[in-house]
């Protein structure tokens, strides 16, 4: 990605008008996070959700903000420095691996990320061992039929994500329908 394309993408992701359809407050409330929990924010980007997640888990909790793009993580670090938040660790992941410690995360959150992944199925398989036993994985990504979002051929249909997730040892336990352009799937590890 060129520097100007990256800058445009980051501006889009952080644009205040995004809140109208992304509903970040409602999304974080629906995650039902508790103080002290550990969140893996996969594909954190410049951190549209990161501060909200960090505040939801509080100083005794932690957020691993994972992204494979060093330039994106640099922007995230700069934004975090301007806050009082000290419970976020930016992590330079790999395309096929979040590179997180085993058995550590209570929630893995992916927002508009899975359709960017070149090796999504392998990524999910490697993500599962980083979760605690009762952890959840939440995937929010573009609906196939929404008029808003990336070109339809670049989207990952809900059923395809669920197939990859099932193969990685995850099962759907809930689904929220309050986002106008995205599906919102909640999964758990199969024991
Ligand atoms: C459209 S942005 C979404 C950023 C953020 N989640 C948000 O909702 O604003 C997609 C992000 O996923 C990252 N990404 C792409 N492939 C990834 C992978 N294999 N693992 C983790 N993140 C990835 C990209 O670098 C980019 O920052």
PDB file of C-alpha atoms in Angstrom, residues 18-112:
ATOM      1  CA  UNK A  18     -18.382   6.055  10.956  1.00  0.00           C
ATOM      2  CA  UNK A  19     -20.078   5.996  14.367  1.00  0.00           C
ATOM      3  CA  UNK A  20     -23.485   6.379  12.653  1.00  0.00           C
ATOM      4  CA  UNK A  21     -23.326   2.868  11.196  1.00  0.00           C
ATOM      5  CA  UNK A  22     -20.529   1.248  13.212  1.00  0.00           C
ATOM      6  CA  UNK A  23     -22.198   2.083  16.546  1.00  0.00           C
ATOM      7  CA  UNK A  24     -18.980   1.529  18.534  1.00  0.00           C
ATOM      8  CA  UNK A  25     -20.582   2.169  21.924  1.00  0.00           C
ATOM      9  CA  UNK A  26     -23.327  -0.399  21.284  1.00  0.00           C
ATOM     10  CA  UNK A  27     -20.781  -2.898  19.898  1.00  0.00           C
ATOM     11  CA  UNK A  28     -18.569  -2.671  22.986  1.00  0.00           C
ATOM     12  CA  UNK A  29     -21.612  -2.908  25.288  1.00  0.00           C
ATOM     13  CA  UNK A  30     -22.766  -6.028  23.403  1.00  0.00           C
ATOM     14  CA  UNK A  31     -19.351  -7.620  24.054  1.00  0.00           C
ATOM     15  CA  UNK A  32     -20.218  -7.625  27.777  1.00  0.00           C
ATOM     16  CA  UNK A  33     -16.587  -7.183  28.830  1.00  0.00           C
ATOM     17  CA  UNK A  34     -15.719  -7.272  32.525  1.00  0.00           C
ATOM     18  CA  UNK A  35     -12.933  -5.541  34.446  1.00  0.00           C
ATOM     19  CA  UNK A  36      -9.721  -7.570  34.419  1.00  0.00           C
ATOM     20  CA  UNK A  37     -10.455  -9.430  31.183  1.00  0.00           C
ATOM     21  CA  UNK A  38      -7.926  -9.812  28.381  1.00  0.00           C
ATOM     22  CA  UNK A  39      -8.907  -8.896  24.810  1.00  0.00           C
ATOM     23  CA  UNK A  40      -7.125  -9.769  21.583  1.00  0.00           C
ATOM     24  CA  UNK A  41      -8.124  -7.076  19.107  1.00  0.00           C
ATOM     25  CA  UNK A  42      -7.189  -8.687  15.813  1.00  0.00           C
ATOM     26  CA  UNK A  43      -6.491  -6.239  12.980  1.00  0.00           C
ATOM     27  CA  UNK A  44      -6.699  -3.289  15.365  1.00  0.00           C
ATOM     28  CA  UNK A  45      -5.714  -0.813  12.631  1.00  0.00           C
ATOM     29  CA  UNK A  46      -5.205   2.738  13.942  1.00  0.00           C
ATOM     30  CA  UNK A  47      -7.328   1.880  16.970  1.00  0.00           C
ATOM     31  CA  UNK A  48     -10.918   2.883  16.312  1.00  0.00           C
ATOM     32  CA  UNK A  49     -12.056   0.371  18.946  1.00  0.00           C
ATOM     33  CA  UNK A  50      -8.865   0.026  21.018  1.00  0.00           C
ATOM     34  CA  UNK A  51      -9.406   2.817  23.621  1.00  0.00           C
ATOM     35  CA  UNK A  52     -13.010   1.721  24.150  1.00  0.00           C
ATOM     36  CA  UNK A  53     -11.904  -1.874  24.752  1.00  0.00           C
ATOM     37  CA  UNK A  54      -9.099  -0.752  27.072  1.00  0.00           C
ATOM     38  CA  UNK A  55     -11.542   1.329  29.129  1.00  0.00           C
ATOM     39  CA  UNK A  56     -14.066  -1.544  29.267  1.00  0.00           C
ATOM     40  CA  UNK A  57     -11.552  -3.989  30.813  1.00  0.00           C
ATOM     41  CA  UNK A  58     -10.003  -1.307  33.071  1.00  0.00           C
ATOM     42  CA  UNK A  59      -6.443  -1.036  34.384  1.00  0.00           C
ATOM     43  CA  UNK A  60      -6.504  -4.621  35.700  1.00  0.00           C
ATOM     44  CA  UNK A  61      -7.396  -5.895  32.236  1.00  0.00           C
ATOM     45  CA  UNK A  62      -5.420  -5.869  29.025  1.00  0.00           C
ATOM     46  CA  UNK A  63      -5.793  -5.381  25.280  1.00  0.00           C
ATOM     47  CA  UNK A  64      -3.406  -6.930  22.766  1.00  0.00           C
ATOM     48  CA  UNK A  65      -3.826  -4.787  19.635  1.00  0.00           C
ATOM     49  CA  UNK A  66      -2.609  -7.050  16.821  1.00  0.00           C
ATOM     50  CA  UNK A  67      -1.851  -5.940  13.262  1.00  0.00           C
ATOM     51  CA  UNK A  68       0.680  -7.182  10.671  1.00  0.00           C
ATOM     52  CA  UNK A  69       1.302  -3.667   9.279  1.00  0.00           C
ATOM     53  CA  UNK A  70       4.123  -1.904  11.136  1.00  0.00           C
ATOM     54  CA  UNK A  71       3.075   1.509   9.751  1.00  0.00           C
ATOM     55  CA  UNK A  72      -0.456   1.023  11.075  1.00  0.00           C
ATOM     56  CA  UNK A  73       0.834   0.030  14.509  1.00  0.00           C
ATOM     57  CA  UNK A  74       2.994   3.169  14.559  1.00  0.00           C
ATOM     58  CA  UNK A  75      -0.157   5.279  14.108  1.00  0.00           C
ATOM     59  CA  UNK A  76      -1.898   3.302  16.855  1.00  0.00           C
ATOM     60  CA  UNK A  77       1.053   3.826  19.234  1.00  0.00           C
ATOM     61  CA  UNK A  78       0.984   7.572  18.536  1.00  0.00           C
ATOM     62  CA  UNK A  79      -2.749   7.764  19.288  1.00  0.00           C
ATOM     63  CA  UNK A  80      -2.350   5.728  22.499  1.00  0.00           C
ATOM     64  CA  UNK A  81       0.427   8.031  23.714  1.00  0.00           C
ATOM     65  CA  UNK A  82      -2.100  10.878  23.689  1.00  0.00           C
ATOM     66  CA  UNK A  83      -4.327   8.980  26.146  1.00  0.00           C
ATOM     67  CA  UNK A  84      -3.822   7.893  29.760  1.00  0.00           C
ATOM     68  CA  UNK A  85      -4.316   4.237  28.802  1.00  0.00           C
ATOM     69  CA  UNK A  86      -1.496   1.937  29.915  1.00  0.00           C
ATOM     70  CA  UNK A  87      -3.172  -1.429  29.411  1.00  0.00           C
ATOM     71  CA  UNK A  88      -2.681  -1.878  25.649  1.00  0.00           C
ATOM     72  CA  UNK A  89       0.158  -3.820  24.035  1.00  0.00           C
ATOM     73  CA  UNK A  90       0.507  -3.328  20.255  1.00  0.00           C
ATOM     74  CA  UNK A  91       1.567  -6.627  18.669  1.00  0.00           C
ATOM     75  CA  UNK A  92       3.083  -6.986  15.200  1.00  0.00           C
ATOM     76  CA  UNK A  93       1.358 -10.182  14.086  1.00  0.00           C
ATOM     77  CA  UNK A  94       1.930 -12.361  11.056  1.00  0.00           C
ATOM     78  CA  UNK A  95      -0.538 -12.925   8.217  1.00  0.00           C
ATOM     79  CA  UNK A  96      -1.269 -16.401   9.549  1.00  0.00           C
ATOM     80  CA  UNK A  97      -0.656 -15.936  13.287  1.00  0.00           C
ATOM     81  CA  UNK A  98      -1.538 -13.313  15.918  1.00  0.00           C
ATOM     82  CA  UNK A  99       1.603 -14.334  17.848  1.00  0.00           C
ATOM     83  CA  UNK A 100      -0.134 -14.130  21.227  1.00  0.00           C
ATOM     84  CA  UNK A 101       0.702 -16.151  24.348  1.00  0.00           C
ATOM     85  CA  UNK A 102      -1.219 -19.422  24.793  1.00  0.00           C
ATOM     86  CA  UNK A 103      -4.351 -19.633  26.959  1.00  0.00           C
ATOM     87  CA  UNK A 104      -4.417 -15.895  27.695  1.00  0.00           C
ATOM     88  CA  UNK A 105      -7.330 -14.118  25.965  1.00  0.00           C
ATOM     89  CA  UNK A 106     -10.962 -14.007  27.133  1.00  0.00           C
ATOM     90  CA  UNK A 107     -12.161 -12.439  23.907  1.00  0.00           C
ATOM     91  CA  UNK A 108     -10.793 -12.128  20.385  1.00  0.00           C
ATOM     92  CA  UNK A 109     -12.455  -9.350  18.399  1.00  0.00           C
ATOM     93  CA  UNK A 110     -12.211  -8.943  14.630  1.00  0.00           C
ATOM     94  CA  UNK A 111     -13.900  -5.942  12.992  1.00  0.00           C
ATOM     95  CA  UNK A 112     -13.716  -5.614   9.198  1.00  0.00           C
TER      96      UNK A 112
END
